[in-house]
Amino acid sequence: MENMVEHLARERSMEWREALRKSIKAKDRTSLERVAMPEADPAERAKSHVEVNQGLSVQMAVEESRRCLDCPDPTCIQGCPVSINIPKFIKYIEKKDFAGAARSLKETNALPAVCGRVCPQEIQCEASCFYTLKLKAPPVAIGHLERFAADWERKSGKMFIPEVAPANGIKVAVVGSGPSGLAVAGDLVRLGYAITVFEALHEPGGVLKYGIPEFRLPNEIVDVEINNLKKMGVEFLTNFVVGKTATIQELKAEGYQAFFAGSGAGLPNFMHIPGENANGIMSSNEYLTRVNLMNAAHDDYDTPVLLGKNVAVIGGGNTAMDSVRTAKRLGAERAMIIYRRTLAEMPARNEEIKHAQEEGIEFLNLNNPVEYFADKNGRVNRIRLQKMELGEPDASGRKKPIPIEGSEYELEADLVIVSVGVSPNPLIPQSIPGLKVSRWGTIVVDEKEMQSSVPELFAGGDIVRGGATVILAMGDGRHAAAGIDRYLQKKNRSAS
Amino acid sequence: MNKIISIEHLSENVVKLSIEAPRIARKRKAGHFVIVKIGEKGERIPLTISSSDPEKGTITLVVQRVGVTSHKISNLHVGDSVTDVVGPLGLTTHVEKFGTVLCAGGGVGTAPLLPIVEAMHKAGNRVITVLAARNKELIILEEEIGEFSDEVVIMTDDGSYGRQGLVTHGMEEIIQREKVDFAVVIGPAIMMKFSSMLTKKYNIPTVASLNAIMVDGTGMCGACRVSVGGATKFVCVDGPEFDAHEVNFDELLTRLGGFRDEEFKAYQIFLETLKKEVT
Ligand SMILES: Cc1cc2nc3c(=O)[nH]c(=O)nc-3n(C[C@H](O)[C@H](O)[C@H](O)COP(=O)(O)OP(=O)(O)OC[C@H]3O[C@@H](n4cnc5c(N)ncnc54)[C@H](O)[C@@H]3O)c2cc1C
Ligand SMILES: Cc1cc2nc3c(=O)[nH]c(=O)nc-3n(C[C@H](O)[C@H](O)[C@H](O)COP(=O)(O)OP(=O)(O)OC[C@H]3O[C@@H](n4cnc5c(N)ncnc54)[C@H](O)[C@@H]3O)c2cc1C
Ligand code: SF4
Ligand code: SF4
Ligand code: FES
């Protein structure tokens, strides 16, 4: 079989690619400037839920695509966890064959419209682009182009629905409808398996729906992808908590021959400091679920959400950034990030930090809460903060924050969102006897097949990694789908 | 979609409805609850499974009208559907043969108490149940509770039915009369607080079923957190039943009021729209 390098080389040598390469001199390509993503005006968008990044126009996309050198050794691909053939889809854009670009993305990535929006490209594909590595210049805007191609396809109304092999009648259960589960479902349904996706909430989509806000990833985009899976024959059963509504053992008795657990890391961490259970202090999961999934900020929806004048968000990850920007949009006068390290160590994406700064979010770095105080009704009104300084790097390679004795002071806050990480959801691990889990509660799998210690159970995404990214979850899903297929073929061969 | 098979108004503010939910009906045990949502724009609220019929595939819920969602439920009719029902959630009641079990239900707390009374009775315990409410009208499920109790004591605040007095009066009389080995208290947080203070005085191990505010019911959000023995627990996955003597009821009471202003406003708006529809 052809290996990856040969495959890429063969595709690259196709006539149309060669012709395009020759049409503009490499030197002229590298002298082009990176096309800026049009953004909604900071003052305006901080009052609404419109998407911040508005997407490249056709002209902009084609212009940006010209910067890509179609390198003989495309290092960018090594930076992408699902190895998208990046120059190929970008050259389709240069050729103005946008449908072709979308189709080639779908060869390896089931959710390009999502990844183009939320992937941390600056540390993945774009970090390994020739421009970044060799020219020390801004990389090709791979993420923006990926989003462009996917959006173009969706708006064209002619979405490419991959072909489905004839049904083989073998039932596979996917637990959780986040990106890992959707990827497994997409790959296996194409191979002819009968797929049921079980979802605990009343809507499918996982964090893409209940976590990431509209201004970064409109729910509609996720719904389109889910509808495509439905068209391909995937069955979605919402309001179904595997381990409660039925156990894996019971589903096995109903004829499911293999399982994929993509149940995510949905258990919010708290800091366990005095006063943390006061009203007006909640996890980012609760806050974002109320606003994103339950539409709490709309008057005609029944779910309530608390509004704050001085909102403090504890943490420095994507989740913290999403929460603080949501609070600003819901009318907070002061929306603050409280983070115990500095901007340089912040795990949130650069783009998010920049957008937050533009929107007037305050960053109280090198600060850590030590206690909360409440008013006579039990609602939080003040935080006691301690200042921090950075010491030597710790095990994670980041500089360790050290509290400064005697530096405590108080800050007014009437809404506090705790965003200090999540742990794996224990429902699935607890309900399966004999399943091997790590010290942190993640499901242990072999990395190649994504198979757990229970042979018919495969797993991936945050339940295995303990909080990672959309694209890593999807990559796991694709590996698991291949693993499940091999497992079932072998099993059914030896049975017959 | 879960179809409503029957609906019965137990009192002005309390309805009992049985709905289709075959899988839940088969799986559920005493202590379990479901989360329901009414309509596309509805809120998710937790309700105890009061009883079930695995053969017919139905579960029974008893709901007290306190706000928007419970009001919407009380307005449903046979043949309508409940948009979303998920469960059974929570841990099951720990049932064993304790000897004599004292069960106390306050108001609509009688509904979640019913399956526990039944399970305790079937495990061979002597079960004495105290039902308490403000007035006669609010005493519910007396007959069903009676079926599985060796004795039922009714207490009303105004003396309009049973004996006049608080739930704790009824409980204390029994405790003084005979040896009680275990107690279960379910009702408004304030009632559970005082009932558990009473059983603590007599050193009777006691569980309470906590009615914290919830969103997902699967441990994902932490809205339902309570302090038990100084540690933070999530009612939806670690409960809903806890050692009553370890629960910080004052914190629970405060947290139940966490959205009071928003809920009150929403309910007023809702009632206004109902009025408009009528006229
Ligand atoms: C606010 C926020 C912002 C983020 N921003 C980014 C970003 O910008 N870029 C990025 O790459 N990543 C981001 N992430 C991380 C990313 O979303 C996750 O890594 C990814 O969603 C994990 O996917 P998953 O498939 O493992 O599960 P999830 O998306 O967590 O979905 C799991 C699903 O399983 C369901 N489930 C759980 N248990 C059961 C059960 N027992 N039965 C049935 N269903 C069950 C859950 O309800 C949920 O729907 C963000 C995360 C959050 C919370
Ligand atoms: C595990 C569990 C089991 C429950 N079982 C039942 C049951 O079997 N029958 C039943 O009638 N109710 C039960 N409840 C309570 C029920 O969930 C609430 O009454 C319901 O959420 C109110 O919603 P609403 O929209 O009608 O009112 P809202 O507008 O949300 O609230 C109206 C008023 O009720 C108070 N309130 C809000 N949530 C709760 C709550 N969870 N408990 C007590 N008061 C609350 C508010 O402070 C407010 O004053 C249970 C709660 C839990 C956690
Ligand atoms: S999926 Fe993510 S990492 Fe891969 S090319 Fe697209 S944006 Fe880059
Ligand atoms: S490394 Fe950069 S320039 Fe080269 S093919 Fe990849 S995206 Fe294009
Ligand atoms: S209701 Fe969300 S964690 Fe319990």
Coordinates of C-alpha atoms in Angstrom, one line a residue, chain A residues 174-490:
Chain A
V174 CA -21.8 5.6 20.7
V175 CA -22.1 7.1 24.2
G176 CA -22.0 10.9 24.1
S177 CA -22.6 13.2 21.1
G178 CA -19.5 15.5 21.5
P179 CA -16.9 15.7 18.7
S180 CA -15.4 12.3 19.5
G181 CA -18.8 10.6 19.3
L182 CA -19.8 12.4 16.1
A183 CA -16.5 11.4 14.5
V184 CA -17.0 7.7 15.4
A185 CA -20.6 7.7 14.2
G186 CA -19.6 9.3 10.9
D187 CA -16.9 6.9 10.1
L188 CA -18.8 3.7 11.1
V189 CA -22.0 4.6 9.4
R190 CA -20.1 5.0 6.2
L191 CA -18.8 1.4 6.6
G192 CA -22.4 0.2 6.9
Y193 CA -22.7 -0.2 10.6
A194 CA -26.0 0.5 12.4
I195 CA -25.1 3.4 14.7
T196 CA -27.1 4.7 17.7
V197 CA -25.7 7.8 19.5
F198 CA -26.9 8.0 23.1
E199 CA -26.9 11.5 24.6
A200 CA -27.7 12.4 28.2
L201 CA -28.9 15.9 27.5
H202 CA -32.0 16.8 25.5
E203 CA -29.8 18.0 22.6
P204 CA -26.9 16.4 20.8
G205 CA -23.5 18.2 20.3
G206 CA -21.7 18.0 23.7
V207 CA -19.5 20.9 24.6
L208 CA -19.9 22.3 21.1
K209 CA -23.5 23.0 22.1
Y210 CA -23.6 23.6 25.8
G211 CA -20.2 25.0 26.3
I212 CA -18.7 27.1 23.4
P213 CA -20.8 30.3 23.0
E214 CA -22.6 31.5 19.9
F215 CA -20.2 34.3 19.3
R216 CA -17.5 31.7 18.7
L217 CA -19.4 28.8 17.3
P218 CA -23.1 29.2 16.4
N219 CA -25.2 26.2 17.4
E220 CA -26.7 26.1 13.9
I221 CA -23.3 25.0 12.4
V222 CA -23.2 22.0 14.8
D223 CA -26.8 21.2 14.0
V224 CA -26.1 21.0 10.2
E225 CA -23.4 18.5 10.9
I226 CA -25.7 16.4 13.1
N227 CA -28.4 16.5 10.5
N228 CA -26.0 15.2 7.9
L229 CA -25.2 12.3 10.1
K230 CA -28.9 11.7 10.5
K231 CA -29.2 11.7 6.7
M232 CA -26.5 9.1 6.5
G233 CA -28.6 6.9 8.9
V234 CA -27.2 7.6 12.3
E235 CA -29.8 7.4 15.0
F236 CA -29.7 9.9 17.9
L237 CA -31.3 9.0 21.2
T238 CA -31.3 12.0 23.5
N239 CA -32.4 12.0 27.2
F240 CA -30.6 8.7 27.6
V241 CA -27.9 8.4 30.3
V242 CA -25.9 5.2 29.6
G243 CA -25.2 3.6 33.0
K244 CA -28.6 4.9 34.3
T245 CA -31.3 4.6 31.6
A246 CA -29.6 1.3 30.5
T247 CA -26.2 -0.1 31.3
I248 CA -23.6 -1.2 28.8
Q249 CA -24.4 -4.8 29.8
E250 CA -28.1 -4.3 29.1
L251 CA -27.4 -2.7 25.7
K252 CA -25.1 -5.6 24.9
A253 CA -28.1 -7.9 25.6
E254 CA -30.1 -5.7 23.1
G255 CA -27.6 -6.6 20.4
Y256 CA -25.0 -3.9 20.4
Q257 CA -21.7 -5.5 19.6
A258 CA -19.3 -2.7 20.3
F259 CA -19.3 0.5 22.3
F260 CA -17.6 3.9 22.1
A261 CA -17.5 6.0 25.2
G262 CA -17.1 9.7 24.4
S263 CA -18.7 11.0 27.5
G264 CA -16.3 13.9 28.0
A265 CA -14.9 15.6 31.1
G266 CA -18.0 17.1 32.3
L267 CA -17.3 17.2 36.1
P268 CA -16.5 20.8 37.2
N269 CA -13.7 21.4 39.7
F270 CA -14.1 23.8 42.5
M271 CA -11.4 25.2 44.7
H272 CA -13.0 24.3 48.1
I273 CA -12.3 27.6 49.7
P274 CA -14.5 29.2 52.4
G275 CA -17.7 30.7 51.1
E276 CA -17.6 29.0 47.7
N277 CA -21.2 27.6 48.0
A278 CA -22.7 31.1 48.3
N279 CA -25.4 32.1 45.8
G280 CA -24.0 33.8 42.7
I281 CA -20.9 31.5 42.6
M282 CA -21.2 28.8 39.9
S283 CA -19.1 26.7 37.6
S284 CA -18.5 27.8 34.1
N285 CA -20.4 24.6 33.0
E286 CA -23.5 25.8 34.9
Y287 CA -23.2 29.4 33.6
L288 CA -22.5 28.4 30.0
T289 CA -25.1 25.7 30.0
R290 CA -27.8 28.0 31.2
V291 CA -26.9 30.6 28.6
N292 CA -26.0 28.4 25.6
L293 CA -28.1 25.3 25.9
M294 CA -31.0 26.6 27.9
N295 CA -31.1 30.1 26.3
A296 CA -31.5 31.6 29.8
A297 CA -30.8 35.1 28.7
H298 CA -33.9 35.2 26.4
D299 CA -37.1 36.2 28.2
D300 CA -39.2 33.6 26.4
Y301 CA -37.1 30.7 27.7
D302 CA -37.9 29.5 31.2
T303 CA -34.4 28.9 32.6
P304 CA -33.1 31.7 34.8
V305 CA -29.5 33.0 34.8
L306 CA -28.0 35.5 37.3
L307 CA -26.8 38.8 35.9
G308 CA -23.9 40.5 37.6
K309 CA -22.6 44.1 37.7
N310 CA -19.1 43.0 38.8
V311 CA -18.4 39.6 37.4
A312 CA -15.2 37.7 38.3
V313 CA -14.2 34.6 36.4
I314 CA -11.6 32.4 38.1
G315 CA -9.2 30.8 35.6
G316 CA -7.3 31.4 32.4
G317 CA -8.5 28.7 29.9
N318 CA -10.9 28.8 27.0
T319 CA -13.7 28.1 29.3
A320 CA -12.8 31.1 31.5
M321 CA -12.5 33.3 28.4
D322 CA -15.9 32.1 27.1
S323 CA -17.5 32.8 30.5
V324 CA -16.1 36.3 31.0
R325 CA -17.0 37.4 27.5
T326 CA -20.5 36.0 27.9
A327 CA -20.9 38.0 31.2
K328 CA -19.8 41.1 29.3
R329 CA -22.5 40.4 26.7
L330 CA -25.1 40.0 29.4
G331 CA -24.4 43.5 30.6
A332 CA -21.7 43.3 33.2
E333 CA -20.1 46.7 34.0
R334 CA -16.8 45.0 35.0
A335 CA -16.0 41.6 33.6
M336 CA -12.8 40.3 35.1
I337 CA -10.5 37.4 34.7
I338 CA -8.7 36.4 37.9
Y339 CA -5.7 34.2 37.0
R340 CA -2.9 33.1 39.3
R341 CA -0.2 33.3 36.6
T342 CA 0.5 35.8 33.8
L343 CA -0.8 36.3 30.3
A344 CA 2.2 34.4 29.0
E345 CA 1.2 31.2 30.8
M346 CA -2.6 31.5 30.0
P347 CA -3.9 28.3 28.4
A348 CA -6.6 30.1 26.4
R349 CA -6.1 30.6 22.7
N350 CA -4.3 33.8 21.8
E351 CA -7.1 34.9 19.6
E352 CA -9.6 34.6 22.5
I353 CA -7.4 36.6 24.8
K354 CA -7.0 39.3 22.1
H355 CA -10.7 39.4 21.5
A356 CA -11.4 39.6 25.2
Q357 CA -9.0 42.5 25.6
E358 CA -10.6 44.4 22.7
E359 CA -14.0 43.9 24.4
G360 CA -12.9 45.5 27.6
I361 CA -12.4 42.5 29.7
E362 CA -10.1 43.2 32.7
F363 CA -7.3 40.8 33.5
L364 CA -6.3 40.5 37.1
N365 CA -3.3 38.3 36.6
L366 CA -1.1 37.0 39.5
N367 CA -4.2 36.9 41.7
N368 CA -5.9 34.0 43.4
P369 CA -9.1 33.9 45.4
V370 CA -8.8 32.7 49.0
E371 CA -12.3 33.4 50.4
Y372 CA -15.8 34.6 49.4
F373 CA -18.2 36.7 51.4
A374 CA -21.9 37.0 51.0
D375 CA -24.6 39.6 51.8
K376 CA -27.5 38.9 54.1
N377 CA -29.4 37.0 51.4
G378 CA -26.5 34.7 50.9
R379 CA -25.4 36.2 47.6
V380 CA -21.7 36.7 47.0
N381 CA -20.6 40.3 47.3
R382 CA -16.8 40.3 47.9
I383 CA -13.8 38.1 47.1
R384 CA -10.7 38.0 49.2
L385 CA -7.8 37.8 46.8
Q386 CA -4.2 37.0 47.3
K387 CA -1.4 38.3 45.1
M388 CA 1.0 35.8 43.5
E389 CA 4.5 35.8 42.1
L390 CA 6.0 33.3 39.7
G391 CA 8.7 30.9 40.8
E392 CA 10.6 28.1 39.0
P393 CA 8.8 26.1 36.3
D394 CA 6.8 23.1 37.8
A395 CA 6.2 19.7 36.3
S396 CA 3.9 21.1 33.6
G397 CA 6.8 23.4 32.5
R398 CA 4.9 26.5 33.5
K399 CA 6.3 28.8 36.2
K400 CA 4.8 27.9 39.5
P401 CA 2.7 30.6 41.2
I402 CA 3.7 31.4 44.8
P403 CA 1.4 33.3 47.1
I404 CA 2.8 36.6 48.5
E405 CA 2.3 36.6 52.3
G406 CA 0.3 39.6 53.6
S407 CA -0.8 40.7 50.1
E408 CA -4.5 39.9 50.6
Y409 CA -7.1 42.5 49.6
E410 CA -10.8 42.5 48.8
L411 CA -12.7 43.0 45.5
E412 CA -16.4 43.6 44.9
A413 CA -18.1 40.9 42.9
D414 CA -21.8 39.9 42.7
L415 CA -21.3 37.0 40.3
V416 CA -18.3 34.6 40.3
I417 CA -17.8 31.9 37.7
V418 CA -15.3 29.2 38.8
S419 CA -13.5 27.9 35.8
V420 CA -10.6 25.9 37.2
G421 CA -10.8 22.8 35.1
V422 CA -13.0 19.7 34.8
S423 CA -12.6 16.1 35.7
P424 CA -13.8 13.0 33.7
N425 CA -17.4 12.3 34.1
P426 CA -17.5 9.2 36.4
L427 CA -20.9 7.9 35.3
I428 CA -19.7 5.5 32.6
P429 CA -16.5 4.3 34.4
Q430 CA -18.5 3.6 37.6
S431 CA -21.2 1.6 35.7
I432 CA -18.8 -0.9 34.0
P433 CA -17.4 -3.6 36.2
G434 CA -13.7 -4.5 35.5
L435 CA -13.0 -1.3 33.5
K436 CA -9.5 0.0 34.0
V437 CA -9.4 3.7 34.9
S438 CA -6.4 5.9 35.7
R439 CA -5.7 7.7 39.0
W440 CA -7.5 10.7 37.5
G441 CA -10.6 8.8 36.6
T442 CA -9.9 8.7 32.8
I443 CA -10.5 5.5 30.9
V444 CA -7.3 3.7 30.0
V445 CA -7.1 2.7 26.3
D446 CA -4.4 1.4 24.0
E447 CA -3.4 4.4 21.9
K448 CA -3.6 2.7 18.5
E449 CA -7.0 1.0 18.6
M450 CA -8.5 3.1 21.5
Q451 CA -9.7 -0.1 23.1
S452 CA -10.2 -0.3 26.8
S453 CA -9.7 -3.2 29.2
V454 CA -13.2 -4.3 28.4
P455 CA -12.7 -5.7 24.8
E456 CA -16.0 -4.4 23.3
L457 CA -15.6 -0.9 24.8
F458 CA -13.5 1.7 23.0
A459 CA -13.1 5.3 24.2
G460 CA -11.7 8.7 23.2
G461 CA -11.9 12.4 23.7
D462 CA -11.9 14.1 27.1
I463 CA -12.9 10.9 29.0
V464 CA -9.5 9.5 27.9
R465 CA -7.5 12.7 27.9
G466 CA -9.1 14.5 30.7
G467 CA -9.8 17.8 29.0
A468 CA -8.2 18.4 25.6
T469 CA -9.4 19.9 22.3
V470 CA -12.1 19.3 19.7
I471 CA -9.7 18.1 17.1
L472 CA -7.9 15.7 19.4
A473 CA -11.3 14.3 20.4
M474 CA -12.2 13.9 16.8
G475 CA -8.9 12.3 16.0
D476 CA -9.5 9.8 18.8
G477 CA -13.0 9.1 17.4
R478 CA -11.5 8.3 14.0
H479 CA -8.9 6.0 15.4
A480 CA -11.6 4.3 17.6
A481 CA -13.9 3.8 14.5
A482 CA -11.0 2.0 12.7
G483 CA -10.3 0.0 15.9
I484 CA -13.9 -1.0 16.3
D485 CA -14.2 -2.0 12.6
R486 CA -11.1 -4.2 12.9
Y487 CA -12.4 -5.7 16.2
L488 CA -15.8 -6.5 14.8
Q489 CA -14.5 -7.9 11.5
K490 CA -12.1 -10.2 13.4

